[in-house]
mmCIF file of C-alpha atoms and ligand atoms in Angstrom:
data_model
loop_
_atom_site.group_PDB
_atom_site.id
_atom_site.type_symbol
_atom_site.label_atom_id
_atom_site.label_comp_id
_atom_site.label_asym_id
_atom_site.label_seq_id
_atom_site.Cartn_x
_atom_site.Cartn_y
_atom_site.Cartn_z
ATOM 1 C CA MET A 1 -6.188 15.710 -5.691
ATOM 2 C CA SER A 2 -7.505 18.155 -3.169
ATOM 3 C CA ILE A 3 -6.636 20.357 -0.551
ATOM 4 C CA LYS A 4 -8.015 23.030 2.040
ATOM 5 C CA VAL A 5 -5.703 25.785 2.336
ATOM 6 C CA SER A 6 -6.835 28.904 4.480
ATOM 7 C CA GLY A 7 -10.755 27.096 3.902
ATOM 8 C CA GLN A 8 -10.344 27.067 0.384
ATOM 9 C CA ASN A 9 -10.276 23.796 -2.116
ATOM 10 C CA VAL A 10 -6.661 23.789 -3.405
ATOM 11 C CA ASN A 11 -6.111 21.517 -7.429
ATOM 12 C CA TYR A 12 -2.849 19.815 -7.423
ATOM 13 C CA SER A 13 -1.567 17.050 -8.105
ATOM 14 C CA ASP A 14 1.357 15.248 -5.756
ATOM 15 C CA SER A 15 3.464 12.165 -7.123
ATOM 16 C CA ARG A 16 4.333 11.509 -3.331
ATOM 17 C CA LYS A 17 7.217 10.072 -4.147
ATOM 18 C CA HIS A 18 10.029 10.256 -0.610
ATOM 19 C CA THR A 19 11.937 13.563 -2.162
ATOM 20 C CA LEU A 20 12.867 16.735 -1.417
ATOM 21 C CA PRO A 21 9.675 18.699 -2.835
ATOM 22 C CA ILE A 22 9.625 20.434 -6.682
ATOM 23 C CA ILE A 23 6.542 23.214 -6.251
ATOM 24 C CA PHE A 24 5.104 24.465 -10.083
ATOM 25 C CA ILE A 25 3.708 27.615 -9.759
ATOM 26 C CA HIS A 26 1.861 28.444 -13.226
ATOM 27 C CA GLY A 27 1.775 31.983 -15.724
ATOM 28 C CA PHE A 28 -0.797 33.725 -16.138
ATOM 29 C CA PRO A 29 -3.751 33.708 -17.258
ATOM 30 C CA PHE A 30 -3.238 29.108 -17.368
ATOM 31 C CA ASN A 31 -3.205 26.351 -14.707
ATOM 32 C CA LYS A 32 -1.619 23.803 -13.733
ATOM 33 C CA SER A 33 -1.705 21.301 -15.964
ATOM 34 C CA SER A 34 0.496 23.719 -18.742
ATOM 35 C CA TRP A 35 3.255 22.035 -16.208
ATOM 36 C CA ASP A 36 2.577 19.055 -17.315
ATOM 37 C CA PRO A 37 5.717 17.993 -19.558
ATOM 38 C CA GLN A 38 7.718 18.944 -16.211
ATOM 39 C CA TYR A 39 5.519 16.801 -13.829
ATOM 40 C CA GLU A 40 5.393 14.294 -16.487
ATOM 41 C CA PHE A 41 9.874 13.850 -17.147
ATOM 42 C CA LEU A 42 10.165 14.676 -13.053
ATOM 43 C CA LYS A 43 6.975 11.943 -11.236
ATOM 44 C CA GLU A 44 9.086 8.858 -11.187
ATOM 45 C CA THR A 45 12.019 9.987 -9.415
ATOM 46 C CA GLN A 46 10.514 13.262 -7.900
ATOM 47 C CA ARG A 47 8.571 14.846 -5.196
ATOM 48 C CA VAL A 48 7.444 16.858 -7.756
ATOM 49 C CA ILE A 49 3.417 19.178 -6.817
ATOM 50 C CA ILE A 50 1.947 21.858 -9.376
ATOM 51 C CA TYR A 51 -0.806 23.098 -8.638
ATOM 52 C CA ASP A 52 -4.289 25.963 -10.181
ATOM 53 C CA LEU A 53 -3.893 29.070 -7.906
ATOM 54 C CA PRO A 54 -6.336 30.089 -6.180
ATOM 55 C CA GLY A 55 -9.514 30.365 -8.933
ATOM 56 C CA PHE A 56 -7.539 28.858 -11.376
ATOM 57 C CA GLY A 57 -8.050 26.245 -12.758
ATOM 58 C CA LYS A 58 -10.777 24.002 -10.034
ATOM 59 C CA SER A 59 -8.716 25.419 -7.025
ATOM 60 C CA ALA A 60 -11.458 28.003 -5.117
ATOM 61 C CA GLU A 61 -10.775 32.071 -5.261
ATOM 62 C CA LEU A 62 -8.417 33.442 -1.962
ATOM 63 C CA ALA A 63 -12.055 34.747 0.881
ATOM 64 C CA GLY A 64 -9.739 37.734 1.050
ATOM 65 C CA GLU A 65 -7.972 40.012 -0.449
ATOM 66 C CA THR A 66 -5.773 38.820 -4.520
ATOM 67 C CA SER A 67 -2.708 40.513 -4.951
ATOM 68 C CA ILE A 68 0.002 39.101 -5.463
ATOM 69 C CA SER A 69 1.683 39.522 -1.465
ATOM 70 C CA SER A 70 -1.929 37.042 -0.628
ATOM 71 C CA LEU A 71 -0.993 34.649 -3.117
ATOM 72 C CA ALA A 72 3.123 34.334 -2.021
ATOM 73 C CA ASP A 73 1.243 34.023 1.631
ATOM 74 C CA HIS A 74 -1.445 31.182 -0.120
ATOM 75 C CA LEU A 75 1.197 29.527 -1.681
ATOM 76 C CA ILE A 76 2.926 29.511 2.488
ATOM 77 C CA HIS A 77 -0.495 28.067 4.246
ATOM 78 C CA PHE A 78 -0.526 24.664 0.900
ATOM 79 C CA MET A 79 3.657 24.572 1.988
ATOM 80 C CA ASP A 80 1.918 23.798 6.182
ATOM 81 C CA SER A 81 -1.239 22.430 4.601
ATOM 82 C CA LEU A 82 1.148 20.470 2.837
ATOM 83 C CA LYS A 83 3.377 19.191 5.900
ATOM 84 C CA ILE A 84 6.420 20.591 2.951
ATOM 85 C CA GLU A 85 9.186 22.690 5.378
ATOM 86 C CA LYS A 86 11.464 23.153 2.825
ATOM 87 C CA ALA A 87 10.419 22.935 -0.604
ATOM 88 C CA ILE A 88 12.325 23.596 -4.261
ATOM 89 C CA VAL A 89 10.000 26.095 -6.345
ATOM 90 C CA CYS A 90 10.056 27.021 -9.858
ATOM 91 C CA GLY A 91 7.126 29.991 -11.280
ATOM 92 C CA LEU A 92 7.408 31.351 -13.778
ATOM 93 C CA SER A 93 6.469 33.886 -14.595
ATOM 94 C CA MET A 94 3.132 35.150 -12.707
ATOM 95 C CA GLY A 95 4.496 32.332 -10.959
ATOM 96 C CA GLY A 96 8.097 33.865 -10.397
ATOM 97 C CA TYR A 97 6.834 37.433 -9.278
ATOM 98 C CA ILE A 98 4.821 34.907 -6.829
ATOM 99 C CA LEU A 99 8.103 33.115 -6.068
ATOM 100 C CA LEU A 100 9.691 36.914 -5.586
ATOM 101 C CA ASN A 101 7.629 38.639 -2.875
ATOM 102 C CA ALA A 102 7.740 35.084 -1.102
ATOM 103 C CA MET A 103 11.641 34.896 -1.460
ATOM 104 C CA GLU A 104 12.217 38.135 0.353
ATOM 105 C CA ARG A 105 9.201 36.928 3.381
ATOM 106 C CA TYR A 106 9.633 33.286 3.687
ATOM 107 C CA GLY A 107 13.342 32.255 2.492
ATOM 108 C CA GLU A 108 14.427 29.491 4.393
ATOM 109 C CA ARG A 109 11.222 28.197 3.184
ATOM 110 C CA PHE A 110 13.179 27.898 -0.059
ATOM 111 C CA GLU A 111 16.406 25.785 -0.747
ATOM 112 C CA ALA A 112 16.857 25.769 -4.258
ATOM 113 C CA ILE A 113 14.783 28.614 -6.528
ATOM 114 C CA VAL A 114 14.245 28.478 -10.359
ATOM 115 C CA LEU A 115 12.662 31.518 -11.934
ATOM 116 C CA ALA A 116 11.183 30.944 -15.500
ATOM 117 C CA ASP A 117 10.435 33.797 -18.417
ATOM 118 C CA THR A 118 9.506 36.150 -14.708
ATOM 119 C CA GLN A 119 11.222 39.446 -13.436
ATOM 120 C CA CYS A 120 11.929 41.957 -10.403
ATOM 121 C CA LEU A 121 10.445 45.137 -12.000
ATOM 122 C CA ALA A 122 6.829 45.674 -10.355
ATOM 123 C CA ASP A 123 4.536 47.828 -13.939
ATOM 124 C CA ASN A 124 5.392 51.503 -14.280
ATOM 125 C CA GLU A 125 1.894 53.103 -15.381
ATOM 126 C CA GLU A 126 1.873 52.457 -18.968
ATOM 127 C CA ALA A 127 2.228 48.789 -17.960
ATOM 128 C CA ALA A 128 -0.551 49.110 -15.804
ATOM 129 C CA LYS A 129 -2.968 51.857 -18.050
ATOM 130 C CA LYS A 130 -2.254 48.801 -20.076
ATOM 131 C CA ARG A 131 -3.778 45.209 -17.154
ATOM 132 C CA PHE A 132 -6.783 48.410 -16.509
ATOM 133 C CA ASP A 133 -7.768 48.722 -20.243
ATOM 134 C CA ALA A 134 -8.274 45.429 -20.301
ATOM 135 C CA ILE A 135 -9.583 44.566 -17.165
ATOM 136 C CA LYS A 136 -12.542 46.850 -18.789
ATOM 137 C CA ALA A 137 -12.633 44.906 -21.862
ATOM 138 C CA ILE A 138 -13.098 41.540 -20.796
ATOM 139 C CA GLN A 139 -15.986 42.814 -18.933
ATOM 140 C CA GLU A 140 -17.592 45.069 -21.952
ATOM 141 C CA ASN A 141 -16.523 41.682 -23.686
ATOM 142 C CA GLY A 142 -15.652 38.577 -23.076
ATOM 143 C CA LEU A 143 -12.564 36.357 -22.945
ATOM 144 C CA THR A 144 -11.894 35.802 -26.183
ATOM 145 C CA GLU A 145 -10.242 38.666 -28.403
ATOM 146 C CA PHE A 146 -8.200 38.823 -24.321
ATOM 147 C CA THR A 147 -7.159 35.335 -25.734
ATOM 148 C CA GLU A 148 -5.515 35.391 -29.158
ATOM 149 C CA GLY A 149 -3.698 39.106 -28.389
ATOM 150 C CA PHE A 150 -2.469 37.452 -25.228
ATOM 151 C CA LEU A 151 -1.654 33.674 -27.224
ATOM 152 C CA LYS A 152 -0.259 36.108 -30.308
ATOM 153 C CA ASN A 153 2.518 37.775 -27.409
ATOM 154 C CA ALA A 154 3.189 34.634 -25.902
ATOM 155 C CA PHE A 155 4.554 32.174 -28.347
ATOM 156 C CA SER A 156 6.693 32.509 -30.452
ATOM 157 C CA LYS A 157 6.269 33.264 -34.417
ATOM 158 C CA ASN A 158 7.598 29.382 -34.857
ATOM 159 C CA ALA A 159 4.900 27.900 -32.301
ATOM 160 C CA GLN A 160 2.229 29.330 -33.529
ATOM 161 C CA GLU A 161 3.453 27.663 -36.895
ATOM 162 C CA THR A 162 4.365 24.380 -36.262
ATOM 163 C CA GLN A 163 3.457 24.239 -32.327
ATOM 164 C CA THR A 164 -0.750 23.863 -32.424
ATOM 165 C CA ILE A 165 -1.696 21.634 -30.948
ATOM 166 C CA ILE A 166 -0.009 23.606 -28.149
ATOM 167 C CA VAL A 167 -1.682 26.728 -28.627
ATOM 168 C CA GLU A 168 -4.798 25.390 -28.834
ATOM 169 C CA ARG A 169 -3.937 23.411 -25.537
ATOM 170 C CA ILE A 170 -3.581 27.627 -23.856
ATOM 171 C CA ARG A 171 -6.235 28.764 -26.086
ATOM 172 C CA THR A 172 -8.775 26.203 -24.459
ATOM 173 C CA VAL A 173 -6.655 26.409 -21.366
ATOM 174 C CA ILE A 174 -6.951 30.181 -20.891
ATOM 175 C CA LEU A 175 -11.264 30.771 -21.999
ATOM 176 C CA SER A 176 -11.871 27.636 -19.592
ATOM 177 C CA ASN A 177 -10.534 30.290 -16.826
ATOM 178 C CA SER A 178 -13.666 32.850 -15.666
ATOM 179 C CA SER A 179 -13.470 36.789 -16.240
ATOM 180 C CA LEU A 180 -13.566 36.754 -12.902
ATOM 181 C CA ALA A 181 -10.373 35.151 -12.066
ATOM 182 C CA ILE A 182 -8.458 36.200 -14.981
ATOM 183 C CA THR A 183 -8.942 40.166 -14.227
ATOM 184 C CA THR A 184 -7.992 39.619 -10.757
ATOM 185 C CA ALA A 185 -5.254 38.091 -11.259
ATOM 186 C CA LEU A 186 -4.429 41.330 -13.979
ATOM 187 C CA LYS A 187 -5.154 44.013 -10.931
ATOM 188 C CA ALA A 188 -3.229 41.990 -8.653
ATOM 189 C CA MET A 189 0.150 42.397 -11.069
ATOM 190 C CA ALA A 190 -0.746 45.800 -11.866
ATOM 191 C CA GLU A 191 0.227 46.226 -8.067
ATOM 192 C CA ARG A 192 2.450 44.319 -6.952
ATOM 193 C CA LYS A 193 5.317 45.575 -5.676
ATOM 194 C CA GLU A 194 9.712 45.456 -7.138
ATOM 195 C CA THR A 195 10.981 43.377 -6.341
ATOM 196 C CA CYS A 196 13.803 44.005 -7.570
ATOM 197 C CA SER A 197 16.036 45.479 -3.990
ATOM 198 C CA ALA A 198 16.098 42.162 -2.564
ATOM 199 C CA LEU A 199 17.898 40.376 -5.362
ATOM 200 C CA GLU A 200 21.305 40.119 -3.442
ATOM 201 C CA LYS A 201 19.270 38.796 -0.299
ATOM 202 C CA ILE A 202 19.067 34.934 -1.781
ATOM 203 C CA THR A 203 21.573 32.990 -1.257
ATOM 204 C CA VAL A 204 20.215 29.756 -2.095
ATOM 205 C CA PRO A 205 20.433 28.188 -5.183
ATOM 206 C CA ALA A 206 19.088 30.181 -8.222
ATOM 207 C CA LEU A 207 18.379 28.956 -12.290
ATOM 208 C CA ILE A 208 16.653 31.739 -13.948
ATOM 209 C CA ILE A 209 15.867 30.408 -17.391
ATOM 210 C CA CYS A 210 13.607 32.934 -20.938
ATOM 211 C CA GLY A 211 13.343 31.476 -23.456
ATOM 212 C CA GLU A 212 15.240 33.656 -26.404
ATOM 213 C CA GLU A 213 12.319 34.984 -27.874
ATOM 214 C CA ASP A 214 10.354 35.849 -24.365
ATOM 215 C CA LYS A 215 8.407 39.192 -26.303
ATOM 216 C CA LEU A 216 6.399 39.602 -22.896
ATOM 217 C CA THR A 217 9.754 39.270 -20.699
ATOM 218 C CA PRO A 218 12.246 39.709 -22.477
ATOM 219 C CA VAL A 219 15.477 38.379 -21.565
ATOM 220 C CA SER A 220 17.403 41.811 -20.368
ATOM 221 C CA LEU A 221 14.933 40.538 -17.064
ATOM 222 C CA SER A 222 16.252 37.713 -16.803
ATOM 223 C CA GLU A 223 19.764 39.175 -17.744
ATOM 224 C CA PHE A 224 19.384 41.030 -14.671
ATOM 225 C CA LEU A 225 18.214 38.932 -12.312
ATOM 226 C CA PHE A 226 20.956 36.610 -13.509
ATOM 227 C CA ASP A 227 23.235 39.504 -12.518
ATOM 228 C CA GLN A 228 21.466 40.657 -8.796
ATOM 229 C CA ILE A 229 20.973 37.273 -7.514
ATOM 230 C CA PRO A 230 25.164 35.928 -6.393
ATOM 231 C CA ASN A 231 24.101 32.387 -6.532
ATOM 232 C CA SER A 232 22.255 31.802 -9.910
ATOM 233 C CA GLU A 233 23.747 30.290 -13.044
ATOM 234 C CA ILE A 234 20.988 31.751 -16.580
ATOM 235 C CA HIS A 235 20.207 29.580 -18.998
ATOM 236 C CA ILE A 236 18.552 31.476 -22.756
ATOM 237 C CA ILE A 237 16.501 28.699 -24.735
ATOM 238 C CA PRO A 238 16.859 29.305 -28.243
ATOM 239 C CA GLU A 239 13.911 29.931 -30.370
ATOM 240 C CA ALA A 240 11.796 29.770 -27.528
ATOM 241 C CA GLY A 241 8.919 33.007 -26.881
ATOM 242 C CA HIS A 242 7.634 33.203 -23.423
ATOM 243 C CA LEU A 243 6.171 29.588 -22.497
ATOM 244 C CA SER A 244 9.631 28.203 -23.044
ATOM 245 C CA ASN A 245 8.421 24.611 -20.791
ATOM 246 C CA LEU A 246 6.231 24.223 -23.474
ATOM 247 C CA GLU A 247 7.280 25.532 -26.495
ATOM 248 C CA LYS A 248 10.671 24.006 -25.423
ATOM 249 C CA SER A 249 9.936 20.727 -22.479
ATOM 250 C CA ASP A 250 13.484 18.388 -23.626
ATOM 251 C CA ASP A 251 15.102 21.490 -23.269
ATOM 252 C CA PHE A 252 14.353 22.968 -20.295
ATOM 253 C CA ASN A 253 13.447 19.460 -18.676
ATOM 254 C CA ASP A 254 17.548 18.869 -18.750
ATOM 255 C CA ARG A 255 18.835 21.850 -17.454
ATOM 256 C CA LEU A 256 15.764 22.077 -15.183
ATOM 257 C CA PHE A 257 16.824 18.134 -13.587
ATOM 258 C CA ASN A 258 21.067 19.497 -14.325
ATOM 259 C CA PHE A 259 19.937 22.032 -11.280
ATOM 260 C CA ILE A 260 18.004 20.210 -9.227
ATOM 261 C CA SER A 261 20.462 17.146 -9.156
ATOM 262 C CA ASP A 262 23.190 19.003 -8.162
ATOM 263 C CA ILE A 263 20.183 20.526 -5.064
ATOM 264 C CA ILE A 264 18.679 17.208 -4.490
ATOM 265 C CA ILE A 265 21.822 15.020 -4.230
HETATM 266 C C1 MLT B 301 2.547 35.464 -17.095
HETATM 267 O O1 MLT B 301 2.369 35.328 -18.090
HETATM 268 O O2 MLT B 301 2.250 35.053 -16.298
HETATM 269 C C2 MLT B 301 2.017 36.743 -17.119
HETATM 270 O O3 MLT B 301 2.220 36.932 -19.264
HETATM 271 C C3 MLT B 301 2.769 38.431 -16.623
HETATM 272 C C4 MLT B 301 2.687 39.370 -17.141
HETATM 273 O O4 MLT B 301 1.470 39.661 -17.907
HETATM 274 O O5 MLT B 301 3.456 40.348 -16.754
#
């Protein structure tokens, strides 16, 4: 289904149950289908919402400039359009950057948060340069080489060897996005500001999840979130890479379900 948010179409799925909504924000450079195992797991009992971020999947780009801050504003406008005052929100990686940014400015809109395979740091000079080099390479050569490099880093070695259907599905998802969406998000991530200094002000319950073999946002970055966020718990998923919700969906879902059960009931 789709809904207009600030005049632009957003593609989303909503299980429409009468419970506190749980909204999932996908990582870079995917679409809402990267949350399918969580949507399927929760949809019979919870109100679950997954959406394509602006420019990704079937959602229109933002009308104005895309930054992590404007994507956080967009999340709030999306909630407004759905008449959702408060939700539990879960963000993976770039989805977590968006969530932490929104948390800093719109904390009252969140009942609880889930931060999966993410971090609060801004890019240092070297990381930002890598992103701008990737933008140039994509503009010159297209998405194929970038996608292969990304997949190698995103999945654990084990998943690359044994979970080939999932890897193939994510390859298709990445390649179905436009080069423009991907380069726009790379620039937004390179220019994002840190959110570490605001972590101690988070008062809602927070669940932090990270794949033990996450190379893109390693466990130490999740441990830092856990140290700084007062009311937080952490779960490290053994043998999972950056896409821990896909590689080990049962483990991810169990932990998520325990966490939300305490909040919803
Ligand atoms: C993501 O999965 O959203 C990205 O890998 C995050 C990043 O590149 O910093």
